[in-house]
Short mmCIF file of C-alpha atoms in Angstrom, two decimals:
data_model
loop_
_atom_site.label_atom_id
_atom_site.label_comp_id
_atom_site.label_asym_id
_atom_site.label_seq_id
_atom_site.Cartn_x
_atom_site.Cartn_y
_atom_site.Cartn_z
CA UNK W 14 94.90 58.11 145.72
CA UNK W 15 95.85 55.50 148.36
CA UNK W 16 94.13 55.53 151.75
CA UNK W 17 97.23 56.70 153.64
CA UNK W 18 97.64 59.54 151.14
CA UNK W 19 94.00 60.55 151.60
CA UNK W 20 94.66 60.85 155.33
CA UNK W 21 97.73 62.99 154.62
CA UNK W 22 95.72 65.07 152.14
CA UNK W 23 93.06 65.86 154.70
CA UNK W 24 95.71 66.88 157.27
CA UNK W 25 97.57 69.18 154.87
CA UNK W 26 94.39 70.76 153.54
CA UNK W 27 93.35 71.63 157.08
CA UNK W 28 96.80 73.03 157.86
CA UNK W 29 96.72 75.28 154.80
CA UNK W 30 93.17 76.39 155.57
CA UNK W 31 94.20 77.29 159.12
CA UNK W 32 97.18 79.29 157.85
CA UNK W 33 95.08 81.15 155.29
CA UNK W 34 96.99 79.78 152.31
CA UNK W 35 93.88 78.30 150.65
CA UNK W 36 90.10 78.65 150.78
CA UNK W 37 87.11 76.71 149.39
CA UNK W 38 86.46 77.58 145.77
CA UNK W 39 83.62 77.77 143.26
CA UNK W 40 85.98 78.23 140.31
CA UNK W 41 85.03 76.71 136.93
CA UNK W 42 88.60 75.35 136.75
CA UNK W 43 90.44 72.81 138.84
CA UNK W 44 93.74 70.96 138.50
CA UNK W 45 94.50 67.61 140.18
CA UNK W 46 96.76 67.24 143.22
CA UNK W 47 99.64 64.89 143.98
CA UNK W 48 102.29 64.37 146.63
CA UNK W 49 106.06 64.62 146.19
CA UNK W 50 108.74 63.54 148.63
CA UNK W 51 110.54 66.30 150.53
CA UNK W 52 114.25 65.86 149.91
CA UNK W 53 115.70 67.33 153.09
CA UNK W 54 113.41 66.71 156.04
CA UNK W 55 111.40 63.77 154.69
CA UNK W 56 107.62 63.63 154.55
CA UNK W 57 105.36 64.61 151.67
CA UNK W 58 104.55 67.94 150.10
CA UNK W 59 101.13 68.61 148.61
CA UNK W 60 101.49 69.87 145.04
CA UNK W 61 99.10 70.73 142.24
CA UNK W 62 99.56 69.48 138.68
CA UNK W 63 99.26 72.81 136.89
CA UNK W 64 100.37 71.53 133.49
CA UNK W 65 97.05 72.41 131.75
CA UNK W 66 97.27 75.96 133.15
CA UNK W 67 100.98 76.31 132.39
CA UNK W 68 100.42 75.44 128.72
CA UNK W 69 98.25 78.54 128.22
CA UNK W 70 100.24 80.84 130.53
CA UNK W 71 102.33 83.62 129.00
CA UNK W 72 105.86 82.80 130.17
CA UNK W 73 107.91 85.13 132.34
CA UNK W 74 111.43 85.03 130.91
CA UNK W 75 113.15 86.60 133.91
CA UNK W 76 116.53 84.79 134.04
CA UNK W 77 117.66 82.53 136.85
CA UNK W 78 121.34 83.04 137.73
CA UNK W 79 123.97 80.51 136.72
CA UNK W 80 125.33 78.93 139.90
CA UNK W 81 128.94 78.80 138.68
CA UNK W 82 128.88 82.54 138.01
CA UNK W 83 127.34 83.22 141.42
CA UNK W 84 130.29 81.54 143.12
CA UNK W 85 132.92 83.38 141.08
CA UNK W 86 132.44 86.49 143.21
CA UNK W 87 133.44 84.74 146.46
CA UNK W 88 137.22 85.05 146.02
CA UNK W 89 138.89 86.16 149.26
CA UNK W 90 135.85 85.66 151.49
CA UNK W 91 136.30 84.01 154.89
CA UNK W 92 132.99 84.26 156.78
CA UNK W 93 129.61 82.98 155.59
CA UNK W 94 125.98 82.92 156.69
CA UNK W 95 122.99 81.46 154.89
CA UNK W 96 119.29 82.20 155.25
CA UNK W 97 116.43 80.08 153.94
CA UNK W 98 113.00 81.68 153.72
CA UNK W 99 110.09 79.91 155.39
CA UNK W 100 107.76 78.57 152.68
CA UNK W 101 109.07 81.26 150.37
CA UNK W 102 106.39 80.96 147.67
CA UNK W 103 103.61 81.17 150.25
CA UNK W 104 104.83 84.64 151.27
CA UNK W 105 103.65 86.00 147.89
CA UNK W 106 99.95 86.86 147.57
CA UNK W 107 98.01 86.18 144.37
CA UNK W 108 95.93 88.95 142.79
CA UNK W 109 92.25 88.49 143.59
CA UNK W 110 91.21 88.23 139.93
CA UNK W 111 93.76 85.45 139.33
CA UNK W 112 92.88 83.31 142.35
CA UNK W 113 90.14 81.24 140.60
CA UNK W 114 92.61 80.29 137.86
CA UNK W 115 94.80 78.31 140.26
CA UNK W 116 92.00 76.30 141.88
CA UNK W 117 92.60 72.61 142.48
CA UNK W 118 90.27 69.66 142.98
CA UNK W 119 90.58 67.01 145.69
CA UNK W 120 88.60 64.15 147.14
CA UNK W 121 87.39 66.63 149.76
CA UNK W 122 86.33 69.46 147.50
CA UNK W 123 87.53 72.30 145.33
CA UNK W 124 90.01 74.80 146.79
CA UNK W 125 92.04 77.74 145.55
CA UNK W 126 95.34 79.21 146.66
CA UNK W 127 95.51 82.76 147.98
CA UNK W 128 99.31 82.64 147.79
CA UNK W 129 101.76 81.56 145.08
CA UNK W 130 101.69 77.79 144.73
CA UNK W 131 104.37 75.29 143.75
CA UNK W 132 104.02 74.11 140.16
CA UNK W 133 103.09 77.42 138.54
CA UNK W 134 105.35 77.92 135.53
CA UNK W 135 106.21 81.54 136.34
CA UNK W 136 106.67 81.06 140.09
CA UNK W 137 110.50 80.66 140.09
CA UNK W 138 111.03 83.59 137.71
CA UNK W 139 108.75 85.93 139.66
CA UNK W 140 110.26 84.94 143.00
CA UNK W 141 113.77 85.49 141.62
CA UNK W 142 112.69 88.92 140.33
CA UNK W 143 111.29 89.83 143.74
CA UNK W 144 114.40 88.70 145.63
CA UNK W 145 116.71 90.54 143.24
CA UNK W 146 114.61 93.67 143.70
CA UNK W 147 114.84 93.38 147.49
CA UNK W 148 118.64 92.92 147.47
CA UNK W 149 119.53 94.90 144.34
CA UNK W 150 121.98 97.16 146.22
CA UNK W 151 123.71 94.20 147.88
CA UNK W 152 123.95 91.73 144.98
CA UNK W 153 127.50 90.92 143.84
CA UNK W 154 128.86 92.85 146.83
CA UNK W 155 128.18 90.54 149.75
CA UNK W 156 124.93 88.71 148.89
CA UNK W 157 124.13 85.75 146.63
CA UNK W 158 120.46 84.94 146.06
CA UNK W 159 119.04 81.87 144.36
CA UNK W 160 115.23 81.63 144.64
CA UNK W 161 114.65 81.52 148.41
CA UNK W 162 118.25 80.76 149.43
CA UNK W 163 120.37 83.69 150.58
CA UNK W 164 124.14 83.59 151.13
CA UNK W 165 125.97 86.39 152.92
CA UNK W 166 129.75 86.42 152.51
CA UNK W 167 132.44 88.69 153.94
CA UNK W 168 136.21 89.03 154.17
CA UNK W 169 136.26 89.64 157.93
CA UNK W 170 134.04 89.09 160.97
CA UNK W 171 133.63 92.84 161.50
CA UNK W 172 132.51 93.27 157.91
CA UNK W 173 130.20 90.27 158.25
CA UNK W 174 128.41 91.80 161.22
CA UNK W 175 127.53 94.86 159.15
CA UNK W 176 126.47 92.75 156.20
CA UNK W 177 124.17 90.61 158.35
CA UNK W 178 122.50 93.70 159.80
CA UNK W 179 121.80 95.04 156.32
CA UNK W 180 120.35 91.74 155.05
CA UNK W 181 118.15 91.17 158.12
CA UNK W 182 116.93 94.77 157.89
CA UNK W 183 115.97 94.25 154.24
CA UNK W 184 114.01 91.12 155.15
CA UNK W 185 112.20 92.90 157.96
CA UNK W 186 111.35 95.90 155.77
CA UNK W 187 109.79 93.64 153.13
CA UNK W 188 108.14 91.31 155.69
CA UNK W 189 109.98 88.23 154.45
CA UNK W 190 110.34 85.53 157.10
CA UNK W 191 113.16 83.00 157.45
CA UNK W 192 113.06 79.46 158.78
CA UNK W 193 115.52 79.59 161.67
CA UNK W 194 116.16 75.82 161.71
CA UNK W 195 117.51 76.02 158.14
CA UNK W 196 119.65 79.12 158.71
CA UNK W 197 123.32 79.14 159.73
CA UNK W 198 125.49 82.07 160.79
CA UNK W 199 129.18 82.98 161.18
CA UNK W 200 130.57 79.92 159.40
CA UNK W 201 134.05 79.32 158.02
CA UNK W 202 132.63 76.61 155.75
CA UNK W 203 129.06 76.39 154.48
CA UNK W 204 126.99 74.04 152.34
CA UNK W 205 125.08 76.07 149.76
CA UNK W 206 123.29 74.92 146.60
CA UNK W 207 125.01 71.54 146.64
CA UNK W 208 128.51 72.95 147.13
CA UNK W 209 130.87 73.40 150.06
CA UNK W 210 132.13 77.00 150.22
CA UNK W 211 135.15 78.05 152.25
CA UNK W 212 138.16 80.34 152.18
CA UNK W 213 139.94 77.64 150.15
CA UNK W 214 137.38 77.69 147.34
CA UNK W 215 134.43 75.64 146.11
CA UNK W 216 134.05 71.86 146.45
CA UNK W 217 131.33 69.28 145.80
CA UNK W 218 128.99 68.55 148.71
CA UNK W 219 129.28 64.75 149.13
CA UNK W 220 125.84 64.58 150.72
CA UNK W 221 124.38 65.23 147.25
CA UNK W 222 125.66 62.04 145.64
CA UNK W 223 123.01 59.54 144.44
CA UNK W 224 122.84 56.08 145.96
CA UNK W 225 121.16 53.92 143.29
CA UNK W 226 121.43 53.02 139.61
CA UNK W 227 117.71 52.75 138.93
CA UNK W 228 117.50 56.10 137.19
CA UNK W 229 120.58 56.50 135.01
CA UNK W 230 119.45 59.77 133.52
CA UNK W 231 118.89 61.29 136.94
CA UNK W 232 122.31 60.17 138.13
CA UNK W 233 124.11 61.44 135.03
CA UNK W 234 122.19 64.69 135.22
CA UNK W 235 123.30 65.25 138.80
CA UNK W 236 126.85 64.00 138.27
CA UNK W 237 127.12 66.05 135.08
CA UNK W 238 126.20 69.15 137.06
CA UNK W 239 129.55 68.71 138.85
CA UNK W 240 131.56 67.98 135.71
CA UNK W 241 133.72 71.07 136.18
CA UNK W 242 135.09 69.47 139.35
CA UNK W 243 135.92 66.12 137.75
CA UNK W 244 138.72 65.57 135.29
CA UNK W 245 137.81 63.27 132.36
CA UNK W 246 134.14 63.22 133.38
CA UNK W 247 132.73 62.41 129.94
CA UNK W 248 135.30 59.68 129.34
CA UNK W 249 134.51 58.05 132.69
CA UNK W 250 130.74 58.29 132.22
CA UNK W 251 130.68 56.97 128.63
CA UNK W 252 129.48 53.39 129.46
CA UNK W 253 126.48 54.84 131.30
CA UNK W 254 125.87 57.61 128.77
CA UNK W 255 125.49 55.04 125.99
CA UNK W 256 122.49 53.55 127.83
CA UNK W 257 120.60 56.84 127.45
CA UNK W 258 120.89 56.89 123.66
CA UNK W 259 117.71 56.54 121.66
CA UNK W 260 116.71 52.90 121.06
CA UNK W 261 119.60 51.68 123.23
CA UNK W 262 118.90 48.39 124.99
CA UNK W 263 119.19 48.62 128.76
CA UNK W 264 122.01 46.29 129.82
CA UNK W 265 123.84 47.09 133.05
CA UNK W 266 127.30 45.71 132.26
CA UNK W 267 130.42 45.46 134.39
CA UNK W 268 131.71 48.58 132.59
CA UNK W 269 128.59 50.49 133.66
CA UNK W 270 129.00 49.36 137.25
CA UNK W 271 132.66 50.37 137.22
CA UNK W 272 131.79 53.78 135.76
CA UNK W 273 129.09 54.30 138.37
CA UNK W 274 131.37 53.41 141.27
CA UNK W 275 134.18 55.55 139.85
CA UNK W 276 131.92 58.58 139.46
CA UNK W 277 130.63 58.18 142.99
CA UNK W 278 134.21 58.06 144.25
CA UNK W 279 135.18 61.09 142.17
CA UNK W 280 132.18 63.03 143.42
CA UNK W 281 133.07 62.45 147.06
CA UNK W 282 136.77 63.15 146.55
CA UNK W 283 136.51 65.96 144.01
CA UNK W 284 139.14 68.66 144.50
CA UNK W 285 138.48 72.09 145.92
CA UNK W 286 138.50 74.44 142.95
CA UNK W 287 140.00 77.87 143.30
CA UNK W 288 137.81 80.93 142.85
CA UNK W 289 138.71 83.07 139.88
CA UNK W 290 140.12 86.58 140.04
CA UNK W 291 139.28 88.54 136.89
CA UNK W 292 142.13 91.01 137.57
CA UNK W 293 144.68 88.25 136.91
CA UNK W 294 145.44 86.37 133.67
CA UNK W 295 144.05 82.90 132.99
CA UNK W 296 145.82 79.82 131.62
CA UNK W 297 143.89 77.39 129.40
CA UNK W 298 145.31 73.95 128.66
CA UNK W 299 143.67 72.14 125.72
CA UNK W 300 144.08 68.65 124.33
CA UNK W 301 142.35 66.26 121.95
CA UNK W 302 142.55 62.52 122.51
CA UNK W 303 141.05 59.32 121.06
CA UNK W 304 137.36 60.13 121.38
CA UNK W 305 137.11 63.46 123.17
CA UNK W 306 138.27 67.00 123.88
CA UNK W 307 139.61 68.04 127.27
CA UNK W 308 140.54 71.41 128.76
CA UNK W 309 141.65 72.81 132.11
CA UNK W 310 141.23 76.43 133.22
CA UNK W 311 143.91 77.58 135.68
CA UNK W 312 145.08 80.72 137.41
CA UNK W 313 148.42 81.05 139.20
CA UNK W 314 148.84 77.28 139.19
CA UNK W 315 145.44 76.52 140.75
CA UNK W 316 142.62 74.77 138.89
CA UNK W 317 139.48 76.86 138.32
CA UNK W 318 137.51 74.30 136.28
CA UNK W 319 137.69 71.22 134.09
CA UNK W 320 135.72 70.53 130.94
CA UNK W 321 135.64 67.49 128.70
CA UNK W 322 133.25 66.27 126.03
CA UNK W 323 133.04 63.30 123.68
CA UNK W 324 133.58 63.74 119.97
CA UNK W 325 130.48 63.99 117.83
CA UNK W 326 130.08 61.41 115.09
CA UNK W 327 131.24 63.70 112.27
CA UNK W 328 134.21 64.94 114.31
CA UNK W 329 135.76 61.46 114.44
CA UNK W 330 136.80 62.02 110.80
CA UNK W 331 138.70 65.25 111.55
CA UNK W 332 142.49 65.28 111.17
CA UNK W 333 144.49 65.72 114.38
CA UNK W 334 145.26 69.41 113.97
CA UNK W 335 141.54 70.21 113.48
CA UNK W 336 140.66 68.28 116.64
CA UNK W 337 143.30 70.18 118.60
CA UNK W 338 141.81 73.42 117.29
CA UNK W 339 138.31 72.19 118.21
CA UNK W 340 139.53 71.72 121.80
CA UNK W 341 140.65 75.36 121.87
CA UNK W 342 137.30 76.54 120.47
CA UNK W 343 135.42 74.38 123.00
CA UNK W 344 137.32 75.93 125.91
CA UNK W 345 136.69 79.47 124.66
CA UNK W 346 132.95 78.80 124.38
CA UNK W 347 132.60 77.09 127.78
CA UNK W 348 134.63 79.70 129.67
CA UNK W 349 133.63 82.75 127.66
CA UNK W 350 132.39 84.53 130.81
CA UNK W 351 135.87 84.18 132.33
CA UNK W 352 138.03 84.93 129.31
CA UNK W 353 136.19 87.63 127.35
CA UNK W 354 137.95 90.93 127.98
CA UNK W 355 140.66 89.34 130.14
CA UNK W 356 144.21 88.24 129.42
CA UNK W 357 144.53 84.52 128.83
CA UNK W 358 147.25 82.15 127.65
CA UNK W 359 146.25 79.06 125.68
CA UNK W 360 148.49 76.00 125.77
CA UNK W 361 148.22 73.10 123.31
CA UNK W 362 150.58 70.22 122.60
CA UNK W 363 150.08 70.44 118.83
CA UNK W 364 152.80 72.69 117.45
CA UNK W 365 151.27 73.06 113.99
CA UNK W 366 148.44 75.19 115.40
CA UNK W 367 150.78 78.14 115.78
CA UNK W 368 150.87 78.46 111.99
CA UNK W 369 147.11 78.84 111.64
CA UNK W 370 147.33 82.64 111.91
CA UNK W 371 149.76 82.80 108.98
CA UNK W 372 148.34 79.91 106.95
CA UNK W 373 147.38 81.25 103.47
CA UNK W 374 144.52 78.78 102.92
CA UNK W 375 142.14 77.59 105.62
CA UNK W 376 139.58 74.83 105.38
CA UNK W 377 135.92 75.49 106.20
CA UNK W 378 136.29 74.33 109.81
CA UNK W 379 139.25 76.61 110.47
#
């Protein structure tokens, strides 16, 4: 570890000792430490490389919520507040018999955490379980929880006042502490989990766009996360996607640069998508084109989401009517959580598909 990092290590160890988060250890185990950059406020966070421990840990399969589904419940809301817990993981104590298992070794000795540490494989799942337990009565009514981020949403200011009181009371009852500098209250528009939420709907937060091309996979992973906001995403990203293929030679061409700049522009100008209303019918528009399948989910003339994917190698041999049908199947799979049990109308520009229900002989794909 570099000299400047050793200085930072000594400072952070002392801070955590003073706060009672760690103590000197005589454990027979010990994982190495490292520093990671803090994304929001800068600086470095001390982390432990728990990979050897995680390999032998029985996994907690408690599910993390899908962000798109979390936002679907916000239709009609006008007032927002968000609360971020202060060092959320450190508010969870570790059982005494498990403390030696999470010891870590440093240049300045062996220590062990008394609270839940970053890097433990089951930490996110357990924290999500705890937060859902705390807010079980409020979830899907006026509270969204994702790990240590809490969103309170209401349809009026009067309603919001009551909702805030309930949430703050829950936090006080369970002795969970928020970081005031990262909280925001009574907002008409709020940035939450990389999205901008407002009465109009959900939009991409432009502050989340990447700035470099040094890590193509990282950029495509982030940009791909917002693919439902961007029409023809896969088609636009294809020059960059090809560089991530196995054994592909890295060559940053003019097409890659154009794709990168286009995606950055699309990310910062992505439309505000409407929030769905499951009491109303959905419209699905499907189409197959040269090398991909594209679909749009709409409701009352407003776009809910886009989806587009490239054709797989074997699909390039399909006849046109099978590709058009594949686009329909793709949309039904992607938006199953919207469409299952609800009325939907599917639109395709390939007239022959209407005969598939009365066709006497179907091929294996149909």
